XYZ file of N, CA, C and O in Angstrom:
776
model
N 15.087 -0.944 -25.649
C 15.018 -1.045 -24.138
C 16.369 -1.327 -23.595
O 16.799 -0.831 -22.599
N 17.067 -2.293 -24.276
C 18.424 -2.726 -23.773
C 19.348 -1.432 -23.825
O 20.257 -1.306 -22.950
N 19.193 -0.437 -24.835
C 20.024 0.720 -24.949
C 19.806 1.607 -23.681
O 20.797 2.072 -23.184
N 18.660 1.685 -23.305
C 18.255 2.603 -22.237
C 18.846 1.952 -20.817
O 19.386 2.697 -20.081
N 18.777 0.551 -20.737
C 19.349 -0.103 -19.565
C 20.861 0.138 -19.467
O 21.342 0.334 -18.416
N 21.424 0.059 -20.699
C 22.934 0.166 -20.728
C 23.335 1.648 -20.361
O 24.275 1.807 -19.646
N 22.490 2.645 -20.883
C 22.740 4.052 -20.544
C 22.649 4.302 -19.060
O 23.390 4.946 -18.447
N 21.627 3.679 -18.438
C 21.412 3.823 -17.076
C 22.549 3.298 -16.172
O 22.970 3.882 -15.153
N 23.014 2.086 -16.595
C 24.109 1.451 -15.891
C 25.399 2.275 -15.946
O 26.158 2.493 -15.021
N 25.624 2.789 -17.225
C 26.792 3.783 -17.420
C 26.619 4.967 -16.550
O 27.639 5.365 -15.870
N 25.382 5.479 -16.480
C 25.278 6.747 -15.720
C 25.417 6.450 -14.207
O 26.080 7.234 -13.457
N 24.933 5.325 -13.861
C 25.107 4.848 -12.316
C 26.526 4.723 -12.024
O 26.994 5.209 -10.914
N 27.323 4.151 -12.816
C 28.720 3.901 -12.518
C 29.491 5.200 -12.535
O 30.280 5.432 -11.645
N 29.205 6.085 -13.417
C 29.889 7.368 -13.515
C 29.516 8.241 -12.426
O 30.407 9.004 -11.875
N 28.265 8.374 -12.005
C 27.851 9.187 -10.777
C 28.607 8.771 -9.673
O 29.123 9.475 -8.796
N 28.553 7.398 -9.418
C 29.148 6.828 -8.150
C 30.648 7.156 -8.154
O 31.246 7.569 -7.192
N 31.269 6.964 -9.335
C 32.813 7.151 -9.427
C 33.176 8.677 -9.185
O 33.968 8.961 -8.509
N 32.326 9.596 -9.783
C 32.572 10.997 -9.535
C 32.270 11.495 -8.209
O 33.082 12.258 -7.514
N 31.248 10.768 -7.508
C 30.920 11.149 -6.130
C 32.135 10.733 -5.241
O 32.549 11.406 -4.392
N 32.604 9.493 -5.497
C 33.689 8.937 -4.717
C 35.010 9.808 -4.861
O 35.676 10.115 -3.944
N 35.302 10.144 -6.199
C 36.464 10.978 -6.393
C 36.351 12.336 -5.572
O 37.340 12.880 -5.129
N 35.156 12.860 -5.632
C 34.914 14.199 -4.905
C 34.931 14.015 -3.411
O 34.920 15.022 -2.599
N 34.838 12.801 -2.868
C 34.787 12.563 -1.420
C 33.498 12.852 -0.870
O 33.428 13.336 0.317
N 32.415 12.795 -1.558
C 31.061 13.126 -1.038
C 30.252 11.853 -0.693
O 30.293 10.955 -1.403
N 29.563 12.005 0.388
C 28.625 10.928 0.706
C 27.262 11.144 -0.147
O 27.129 12.325 -0.689
N 26.431 10.184 -0.120
C 25.134 10.454 -0.783
C 24.380 11.676 -0.269
O 23.783 12.411 -1.006
N 24.464 11.837 1.144
C 23.758 12.940 1.758
C 24.390 14.200 1.358
O 23.650 15.121 1.046
N 25.706 14.406 1.388
C 26.432 15.614 0.882
C 26.094 15.920 -0.534
O 25.768 17.019 -0.826
N 26.116 15.007 -1.373
C 25.913 15.268 -2.802
C 24.418 15.653 -2.956
O 24.168 16.649 -3.749
N 23.537 15.021 -2.306
C 22.171 15.435 -2.437
C 21.877 16.758 -1.946
O 21.182 17.518 -2.559
N 22.409 17.187 -0.796
C 22.250 18.521 -0.311
C 22.816 19.535 -1.244
O 22.137 20.625 -1.568
N 24.055 19.340 -1.781
C 24.697 20.276 -2.682
C 23.958 20.378 -3.976
O 23.867 21.497 -4.591
N 23.472 19.225 -4.458
C 22.902 19.285 -5.909
C 21.316 19.476 -5.748
O 20.658 19.507 -6.849
N 20.904 19.476 -4.526
C 19.382 19.609 -4.406
C 18.679 18.447 -5.040
O 17.682 18.650 -5.795
N 19.123 17.179 -4.846
C 18.597 16.025 -5.180
C 18.326 15.109 -4.035
O 19.195 14.958 -3.166
N 17.124 14.562 -3.952
C 16.904 13.693 -2.766
C 17.956 12.481 -2.662
O 18.314 11.994 -3.718
N 18.162 12.052 -1.424
C 19.064 10.907 -1.225
C 18.334 9.640 -1.839
O 19.138 8.865 -2.454
N 17.167 9.478 -1.740
C 16.513 8.371 -2.478
C 16.664 8.352 -3.922
O 16.894 7.212 -4.444
N 16.518 9.470 -4.532
C 16.737 9.608 -6.022
C 18.207 9.198 -6.350
O 18.484 8.466 -7.343
N 19.243 9.635 -5.533
C 20.534 9.337 -5.774
C 20.784 7.843 -5.616
O 21.538 7.249 -6.311
N 20.211 7.291 -4.484
C 20.473 5.780 -4.283
C 19.894 5.090 -5.448
O 20.525 4.168 -6.068
N 18.647 5.443 -6.020
C 18.183 4.784 -7.152
C 18.973 4.998 -8.392
O 19.244 4.093 -9.184
N 19.509 6.147 -8.590
C 20.350 6.423 -9.691
C 21.662 5.574 -9.768
O 22.033 5.044 -10.660
N 22.239 5.427 -8.485
C 23.510 4.646 -8.411
C 23.188 3.185 -8.518
O 24.099 2.467 -8.649
N 21.976 2.813 -8.438
C 21.536 1.399 -8.661
C 20.938 1.236 -10.123
O 20.426 0.212 -10.360
N 21.136 2.238 -10.886
C 20.722 2.183 -12.347
C 19.234 1.978 -12.356
O 18.552 1.361 -13.239
N 18.544 2.613 -11.443
C 17.030 2.746 -11.445
C 16.539 4.184 -11.608
O 17.219 5.070 -11.280
N 15.294 4.236 -12.065
C 14.779 5.599 -12.294
C 15.106 6.200 -13.583
O 15.652 5.611 -14.493
N 14.599 7.463 -13.781
C 14.812 8.143 -15.046
C 15.117 9.587 -14.686
O 14.118 10.435 -14.851
N 16.315 9.942 -14.413
C 16.560 11.352 -14.050
C 16.384 12.367 -15.223
O 16.625 12.009 -16.394
N 15.818 13.536 -14.871
C 15.558 14.500 -15.982
C 16.771 15.207 -16.210
O 17.830 15.177 -15.446
N 16.750 16.054 -17.267
C 17.845 16.813 -17.660
C 18.327 17.864 -16.558
O 19.595 17.881 -16.375
N 17.455 18.415 -15.984
C 17.915 19.540 -14.896
C 18.567 18.764 -13.712
O 19.617 19.313 -13.184
N 18.213 17.498 -13.283
C 18.886 16.801 -12.346
C 20.196 16.383 -12.707
O 21.210 16.618 -11.928
N 20.423 15.975 -14.018
C 21.782 15.627 -14.602
C 22.650 16.917 -14.469
O 23.897 16.838 -14.152
N 22.142 18.015 -14.886
C 22.942 19.247 -14.877
C 23.360 19.627 -13.469
O 24.593 19.953 -13.246
N 22.458 19.550 -12.541
C 22.786 19.958 -11.076
C 23.877 18.891 -10.533
O 24.728 19.333 -9.848
N 23.820 17.617 -10.859
C 24.717 16.686 -10.442
C 26.036 16.954 -11.016
O 27.157 16.916 -10.313
N 26.134 17.194 -12.334
C 27.452 17.419 -13.076
C 28.042 18.767 -12.508
O 29.209 18.736 -12.163
N 27.303 19.793 -12.179
C 27.752 21.041 -11.705
C 28.293 20.752 -10.396
O 29.477 21.219 -10.062
N 27.633 19.971 -9.505
C 28.092 19.811 -8.199
C 29.374 18.966 -8.036
O 30.273 19.095 -7.290
N 29.469 17.951 -8.997
C 30.613 17.096 -9.047
C 31.827 17.601 -9.793
O 32.843 16.979 -9.899
N 31.601 18.872 -10.493
C 32.539 19.411 -11.293
C 32.967 18.619 -12.553
O 34.085 18.622 -12.954
N 32.049 18.024 -13.124
C 32.200 17.165 -14.437
C 31.148 17.710 -15.384
O 30.239 18.444 -15.057
N 31.283 17.304 -16.570
C 30.320 17.669 -17.684
C 29.168 16.605 -17.545
O 29.343 15.516 -17.070
N 28.034 16.953 -18.212
C 26.896 16.038 -18.277
C 27.350 14.806 -19.084
O 26.914 13.630 -18.738
N 28.048 15.052 -20.074
C 28.351 13.837 -20.936
C 29.423 12.850 -20.216
O 29.381 11.699 -20.366
N 30.267 13.515 -19.200
C 31.172 12.620 -18.522
C 30.270 11.644 -17.645
O 30.596 10.520 -17.491
N 29.076 12.134 -17.247
C 28.252 11.278 -16.489
C 27.475 10.170 -17.289
O 27.166 9.126 -16.811
N 27.404 10.410 -18.607
C 26.696 9.633 -19.474
C 27.451 8.750 -20.419
O 26.932 7.758 -20.940
N 28.773 9.051 -20.624
C 29.545 8.340 -21.616
C 30.316 7.228 -21.025
O 30.826 7.278 -20.023
N 30.510 6.185 -21.881
C 31.492 5.092 -21.480
C 32.866 5.585 -21.819
O 33.022 6.642 -22.132
N 33.795 4.641 -21.565
C 35.220 5.088 -21.812
C 35.528 5.443 -23.221
O 34.890 4.859 -24.161
N 36.400 6.518 -23.459
C 36.705 6.907 -24.836
C 37.512 5.709 -25.525
O 38.414 5.087 -24.842
N 37.237 5.460 -26.707
C 37.921 4.276 -27.405
C 38.928 4.754 -28.398
O 39.699 3.933 -28.885
N 38.957 6.112 -28.773
C 39.910 6.400 -29.760
C 40.367 7.890 -29.559
O 39.800 8.550 -28.768
N 41.438 8.246 -30.324
C 41.904 9.561 -30.186
C 41.085 10.612 -30.846
O 41.053 11.821 -30.359
N 40.332 10.204 -31.897
C 39.388 11.070 -32.609
C 38.058 10.524 -32.577
O 37.841 9.452 -32.898
N 37.052 11.430 -32.033
C 35.713 11.017 -32.025
C 34.953 11.857 -33.051
O 35.098 13.082 -33.047
N 34.286 11.241 -33.864
C 33.278 11.864 -34.877
C 31.912 11.523 -34.458
O 31.706 10.227 -34.421
N 31.042 12.385 -34.023
C 29.676 12.069 -33.586
C 28.721 12.770 -34.527
O 28.824 14.041 -34.863
N 27.759 12.006 -35.006
C 26.654 12.666 -35.850
C 25.407 12.946 -34.956
O 25.166 12.192 -33.981
N 24.740 13.988 -35.287
C 23.609 14.482 -34.434
C 22.558 13.317 -34.287
O 21.984 13.163 -33.251
N 22.302 12.557 -35.433
C 21.256 11.515 -35.215
C 21.734 10.305 -34.389
O 20.908 9.400 -34.057
N 23.005 10.231 -34.055
C 23.515 9.150 -33.201
C 23.385 9.434 -31.718
O 23.608 8.638 -30.892
N 23.046 10.669 -31.386
C 22.876 11.222 -29.897
C 21.386 11.570 -29.660
O 20.761 12.234 -30.485
N 20.927 10.879 -28.624
C 19.575 11.160 -28.248
C 19.428 12.491 -27.697
O 20.287 12.944 -26.943
N 18.313 13.309 -27.914
C 18.139 14.485 -27.318
C 18.065 14.399 -25.714
O 17.333 13.520 -25.264
N 18.645 15.275 -25.016
C 18.443 15.346 -23.590
C 17.325 16.298 -23.186
O 16.851 16.228 -22.033
N 16.809 17.066 -24.043
C 15.598 17.855 -23.774
C 14.895 18.051 -25.126
O 15.381 18.195 -26.191
N 13.521 17.872 -24.958
C 12.589 18.051 -26.093
C 11.490 18.964 -25.685
O 10.860 18.723 -24.601
N 11.270 19.970 -26.492
C 10.150 20.872 -26.178
C 8.860 20.342 -26.767
O 8.759 19.514 -27.699
N 7.713 20.954 -26.340
C 6.354 20.501 -26.831
C 6.113 20.968 -28.284
O 5.373 20.295 -29.038
N 6.907 21.913 -28.865
C 6.688 22.356 -30.245
C 7.749 21.764 -31.144
O 7.842 22.029 -32.290
N 8.588 20.881 -30.630
C 9.551 20.290 -31.524
C 11.042 20.666 -31.281
O 11.970 20.281 -31.973
N 11.266 21.605 -30.340
C 12.692 22.090 -30.044
C 13.388 20.823 -29.332
O 12.698 19.995 -28.795
N 14.686 20.812 -29.309
C 15.485 19.892 -28.862
C 16.860 20.386 -28.551
O 17.377 21.306 -29.234
N 17.608 19.655 -27.672
C 18.994 19.900 -27.285
C 19.612 18.550 -27.278
O 19.167 17.565 -26.569
N 20.781 18.504 -27.912
C 21.589 17.268 -27.990
C 23.086 17.552 -27.512
O 23.650 18.417 -28.059
N 23.497 16.902 -26.538
C 24.804 16.983 -26.112
C 25.795 16.026 -26.981
O 25.632 14.853 -26.955
N 26.424 16.722 -27.858
C 27.263 15.929 -28.895
C 28.471 15.253 -28.347
O 28.663 14.128 -28.508
N 29.219 16.083 -27.485
C 30.518 15.416 -26.935
C 30.974 16.418 -25.892
O 30.561 17.591 -25.746
N 31.852 15.992 -25.059
C 32.628 16.797 -24.150
C 34.115 16.550 -24.400
O 34.571 15.354 -24.442
N 34.894 17.625 -24.400
C 36.340 17.484 -24.585
C 36.935 16.997 -23.180
O 36.297 17.113 -22.175
N 38.094 16.399 -23.354
C 38.745 15.855 -22.149
C 39.619 16.963 -21.611
O 39.915 17.934 -22.222
N 40.203 16.649 -20.437
C 41.266 17.520 -19.878
C 40.706 18.159 -18.612
O 39.600 17.953 -18.213
N 41.558 19.035 -17.941
C 41.198 19.534 -16.633
C 40.092 20.576 -16.700
O 39.366 20.801 -15.726
N 39.839 21.214 -17.797
C 38.743 22.249 -18.017
C 37.934 21.731 -19.225
O 38.001 22.454 -20.350
N 37.004 20.792 -19.160
C 36.328 20.258 -20.315
C 35.267 21.291 -20.878
O 34.921 22.257 -20.159
N 34.998 21.025 -22.185
C 34.099 21.916 -22.894
C 32.927 20.900 -23.461
O 33.260 20.012 -24.217
N 31.722 21.273 -23.099
C 30.635 20.454 -23.676
C 30.200 21.119 -24.951
O 30.226 22.350 -25.158
N 29.906 20.335 -26.078
C 29.377 20.889 -27.344
C 28.018 20.375 -27.598
O 27.703 19.129 -27.553
N 27.123 21.286 -27.756
C 25.680 21.046 -27.752
C 25.092 21.532 -29.182
O 25.558 22.484 -29.715
N 24.173 20.744 -29.733
C 23.388 21.168 -30.797
C 21.932 21.481 -30.403
O 21.278 20.576 -29.750
N 21.433 22.606 -30.698
C 20.055 23.030 -30.279
C 19.235 23.353 -31.503
O 19.685 23.930 -32.579
N 17.889 23.044 -31.380
C 16.957 23.533 -32.322
C 15.837 24.204 -31.474
O 15.271 23.555 -30.672
N 15.521 25.396 -31.652
C 14.447 26.163 -30.897
C 13.436 26.585 -31.865
O 13.619 27.345 -32.844
N 12.220 26.079 -31.671
C 11.045 26.455 -32.563
C 10.591 27.932 -32.003
O 10.730 28.302 -30.853
N 10.056 28.738 -32.892
C 9.562 29.954 -32.636
C 8.646 30.049 -31.389
O 7.778 29.184 -31.221
N 8.993 30.793 -30.420
C 8.197 31.007 -29.193
C 8.429 29.930 -28.068
O 8.054 30.103 -26.996
N 9.192 28.884 -28.388
C 9.562 27.867 -27.387
C 10.745 28.220 -26.659
O 11.729 28.789 -27.240
N 10.846 28.041 -25.375
C 11.927 28.364 -24.599
C 12.401 27.313 -23.570
O 11.690 26.409 -23.191
N 13.726 27.314 -23.232
C 14.251 26.485 -22.237
C 14.804 27.424 -21.085
O 15.841 27.985 -21.472
N 14.284 27.365 -19.962
C 14.894 28.138 -18.887
C 15.934 27.306 -18.134
O 15.624 26.175 -17.870
N 17.168 27.752 -17.860
C 18.276 27.089 -17.234
C 18.455 27.610 -15.950
O 18.536 28.890 -15.771
N 18.695 26.845 -14.916
C 19.181 27.275 -13.565
C 20.528 27.769 -13.733
O 21.340 27.438 -14.727
N 20.936 28.623 -12.796
C 22.426 29.071 -12.801
C 23.366 27.868 -12.483
O 22.958 27.000 -11.772
N 24.440 27.863 -13.300
C 25.467 26.796 -13.026
C 26.504 27.283 -11.907
O 26.381 28.447 -11.491
N 27.469 26.392 -11.670
C 28.394 26.795 -10.711
C 29.340 27.947 -11.231
O 29.354 28.296 -12.477
N 29.908 28.729 -10.350
C 30.801 29.768 -10.621
C 31.899 29.236 -11.557
O 32.449 28.215 -11.361
N 32.252 29.999 -12.653
C 33.279 29.700 -13.531
C 32.796 29.071 -14.826
O 33.561 28.986 -15.678
N 31.525 28.630 -14.859
C 31.002 28.086 -16.151
C 30.741 29.269 -17.055
O 30.134 30.330 -16.751
N 31.129 29.114 -18.270
C 30.941 30.159 -19.391
C 30.218 29.489 -20.546
O 30.688 28.346 -20.886
N 29.092 30.043 -20.969
C 28.405 29.539 -22.179
C 28.489 30.382 -23.368
O 28.694 31.577 -23.210
N 28.583 29.738 -24.522
C 28.775 30.409 -25.775
C 27.631 29.874 -26.652
O 27.492 28.662 -26.817
N 26.836 30.756 -27.365
C 25.909 30.298 -28.367
C 26.180 30.884 -29.664
O 26.455 32.183 -29.755
N 26.271 30.082 -30.704
C 26.479 30.572 -32.019
C 25.341 30.054 -32.973
O 25.022 28.910 -33.130
N 24.525 31.107 -33.386
C 23.318 30.818 -34.144
C 23.734 30.541 -35.586
O 24.389 31.399 -36.263
N 23.399 29.371 -36.216
C 23.594 28.980 -37.521
C 22.634 29.374 -38.440
O 22.826 29.586 -39.675
N 21.325 29.299 -38.029
C 20.164 29.739 -38.892
C 19.081 30.223 -37.969
O 19.008 29.730 -36.794
N 18.182 31.022 -38.535
C 17.132 31.534 -37.683
C 17.640 32.620 -36.669
O 18.690 33.196 -36.820
N 16.724 32.873 -35.619
C 17.184 33.723 -34.555
C 16.551 33.349 -33.290
O 15.625 32.458 -33.151
N 17.172 33.803 -32.209
C 16.777 33.437 -30.853
C 16.909 34.642 -29.933
O 17.440 35.636 -30.379
N 16.302 34.437 -28.753
C 16.556 35.446 -27.718
C 17.186 34.833 -26.559
O 16.644 33.842 -26.100
N 18.325 35.321 -26.100
C 19.027 34.813 -24.975
C 18.652 35.784 -23.886
O 18.815 37.035 -23.944
N 18.141 35.256 -22.797
C 17.654 36.082 -21.592
C 18.773 35.707 -20.460
O 18.813 34.506 -20.049
N 19.501 36.683 -19.983
C 20.447 36.521 -18.961
C 20.117 37.505 -17.921
O 20.049 38.717 -18.135
N 19.786 37.089 -16.619
C 19.483 37.971 -15.555
C 18.301 38.854 -15.889
O 18.265 40.002 -15.524
N 17.403 38.324 -16.627
C 16.154 39.063 -17.051
C 16.299 40.037 -18.151
O 15.307 40.548 -18.600
N 17.470 40.135 -18.823
C 17.652 41.061 -19.876
C 17.751 40.244 -21.124
O 18.426 39.281 -21.299
N 16.915 40.606 -22.084
C 16.793 39.976 -23.466
C 17.879 40.366 -24.399
O 18.194 41.708 -24.551
N 18.493 39.403 -25.086
C 19.644 39.775 -26.053
C 19.194 38.987 -27.381
O 19.403 37.680 -27.373
N 18.819 39.670 -28.438
C 18.535 38.909 -29.655
C 19.802 38.510 -30.271
O 20.871 39.176 -30.222
N 19.894 37.230 -30.719
C 21.040 36.694 -31.373
C 20.559 36.045 -32.707
O 19.704 35.070 -32.758
N 21.098 36.520 -33.832
C 20.701 36.032 -35.131
C 21.768 35.221 -35.842
O 22.841 34.976 -35.373
N 21.291 34.571 -36.978
C 22.207 33.780 -37.735
C 23.535 34.542 -38.037
O 23.493 35.689 -38.333
N 24.604 33.832 -37.819
C 25.990 34.447 -37.965
C 26.447 35.206 -36.798
O 27.561 35.644 -36.831
N 25.749 35.248 -35.797
C 26.240 35.901 -34.516
C 26.461 34.874 -33.397
O 25.876 33.814 -33.354
N 27.379 35.262 -32.527
C 27.711 34.475 -31.233
C 27.554 35.343 -30.056
O 28.066 36.500 -30.082
N 27.128 34.679 -29.071
C 27.091 35.518 -27.770
C 27.684 34.478 -26.686
O 27.712 33.341 -26.779
N 28.333 35.142 -25.614
C 28.886 34.486 -24.572
C 28.547 35.061 -23.202
O 28.260 36.418 -23.284
N 28.377 34.354 -22.258
C 27.978 34.872 -20.940
C 28.372 33.914 -19.754
O 28.695 32.796 -19.989
N 28.572 34.446 -18.612
C 28.760 33.644 -17.474
C 27.573 32.839 -17.047
O 26.470 33.435 -16.887
N 27.735 31.583 -16.915
C 26.521 30.650 -16.785
C 26.038 30.527 -15.332
O 25.123 29.871 -15.017
N 26.708 31.301 -14.387
C 26.158 31.388 -13.073
C 25.001 32.229 -12.734
O 24.673 32.383 -11.621
N 24.483 32.859 -13.841
C 23.332 33.598 -13.700
C 22.084 32.787 -14.356
O 22.275 32.011 -15.200
N 20.895 33.244 -13.893
C 19.636 32.613 -14.498
C 19.645 33.001 -15.973
O 19.941 34.085 -16.353
N 19.431 31.908 -16.864
C 19.361 32.283 -18.281
C 18.352 31.349 -18.958
O 18.040 30.296 -18.493
N 17.847 31.867 -20.099
C 16.849 31.194 -20.884
C 17.181 31.416 -22.355
O 17.777 32.413 -22.805
N 16.853 30.259 -23.112
C 17.006 30.305 -24.592
C 15.637 30.241 -25.188
O 14.855 29.394 -24.835
N 15.246 31.248 -25.993
C 13.961 31.322 -26.706
C 14.083 31.368 -28.092
O 14.771 32.229 -28.757
N 13.325 30.497 -28.890
C 13.247 30.659 -30.355
C 12.467 31.915 -30.708
O 11.558 32.304 -30.042
N 13.015 32.662 -31.712
C 12.312 33.769 -32.187
C 12.092 33.760 -33.700
O 12.630 32.919 -34.349
N 11.402 34.716 -34.221
C 11.149 34.745 -35.665
C 10.086 33.808 -36.171
O 9.238 33.441 -35.357
N 10.183 33.423 -37.482
C 9.077 32.574 -37.995
C 9.619 31.231 -38.416
O 8.903 30.355 -38.850
N 10.899 30.885 -38.208
C 11.483 29.591 -38.534
C 12.307 29.017 -37.297
O 12.604 29.857 -36.468
N 12.576 27.831 -37.296
C 13.342 27.198 -36.276
C 14.709 27.795 -36.248
O 15.341 28.242 -37.244
N 15.321 28.010 -35.026
C 16.609 28.551 -34.849
C 17.445 27.384 -34.505
O 17.242 26.548 -33.676
N 18.647 27.195 -35.339
C 19.581 26.267 -35.069
C 20.876 26.926 -34.514
O 21.250 27.938 -34.874
N 21.392 26.278 -33.435
C 22.627 26.878 -32.803
C 23.450 25.811 -32.352
O 23.068 24.648 -31.915
N 24.764 26.221 -32.100
C 25.873 25.443 -31.474
C 26.066 26.016 -30.090
O 26.393 27.317 -30.145
N 26.012 25.396 -29.164
C 26.361 25.982 -27.776
C 27.541 25.135 -27.188
O 27.730 23.934 -27.383
N 28.518 25.961 -26.672
C 29.553 25.328 -25.840
C 29.405 25.721 -24.419
O 29.078 26.905 -24.189
N 29.597 24.800 -23.448
C 29.566 25.131 -22.073
C 31.081 24.672 -21.578
O 31.552 23.715 -21.641
N 31.746 25.875 -21.162
C 33.142 25.759 -20.725
C 33.131 25.649 -19.211
O 32.640 26.473 -18.458
N 33.577 24.461 -18.744
C 33.468 24.011 -17.299
C 34.891 24.408 -16.623
O 35.923 24.196 -17.123
N 34.715 24.881 -15.391
C 36.033 25.124 -14.690
C 36.672 23.837 -14.305
O 35.986 22.856 -14.057
N 38.022 23.798 -14.016
C 38.621 22.553 -13.544
C 38.254 22.265 -12.240
O 37.920 23.097 -11.443
N 38.188 20.984 -11.956
C 38.029 20.418 -10.520
C 36.662 20.333 -10.127
O 35.755 20.933 -10.638
N 36.371 19.562 -9.017
C 34.988 19.427 -8.559
C 34.559 20.863 -7.874
O 35.338 21.598 -7.398
N 33.310 20.980 -7.864
C 32.650 22.229 -7.262
C 32.907 22.139 -5.746
O 32.927 21.147 -5.140
N 33.182 23.337 -5.211
C 33.313 23.438 -3.778
C 32.058 23.609 -3.022
O 30.966 23.827 -3.709
N 31.958 23.339 -1.836
C 30.677 23.462 -1.076
C 30.238 24.863 -1.061
O 30.943 25.745 -0.889
N 28.966 24.965 -1.244
C 28.264 26.291 -1.181
C 27.861 26.756 0.184
O 27.354 25.936 0.959
């Protein structure tokens, strides 16, 4: 329980700091990210339990990575992160999951994710801000990547990339779990008003 409270306090501090850097009021951030002002007030007070989609919309709007909103300050030049040390940010009903392993620093950060997709289970993602590019590299099994309604099979040993500003879905395919590494390349700077 104490770990969850610490994570909520870190998230609250990071959202407030990113919002302040972007020069946005709670109302402006809420309108741009499509999150209610009440939810934002609660979030900045370390209350509530925001879902993965809310975190992605806030990060996109603020022009930062999801992990930037969730991580404390970096303590070393080299970070080594094991998958079991990171809580899944999404879990499917059949056992699928997504773990945000880390985000690189710099003006155009890259998020590194580990995904497991069980056969037939899918995760639909809303379009991200313009300039976001996603790459999926399947290490075992197979998946179907759906971008703008078009299906693209991706098998072990294959990598696909696409502009993340389109509707997209990740679906497990075949008879065994699909394991993949996803990178999300974020454009520099905060998102502009839409």
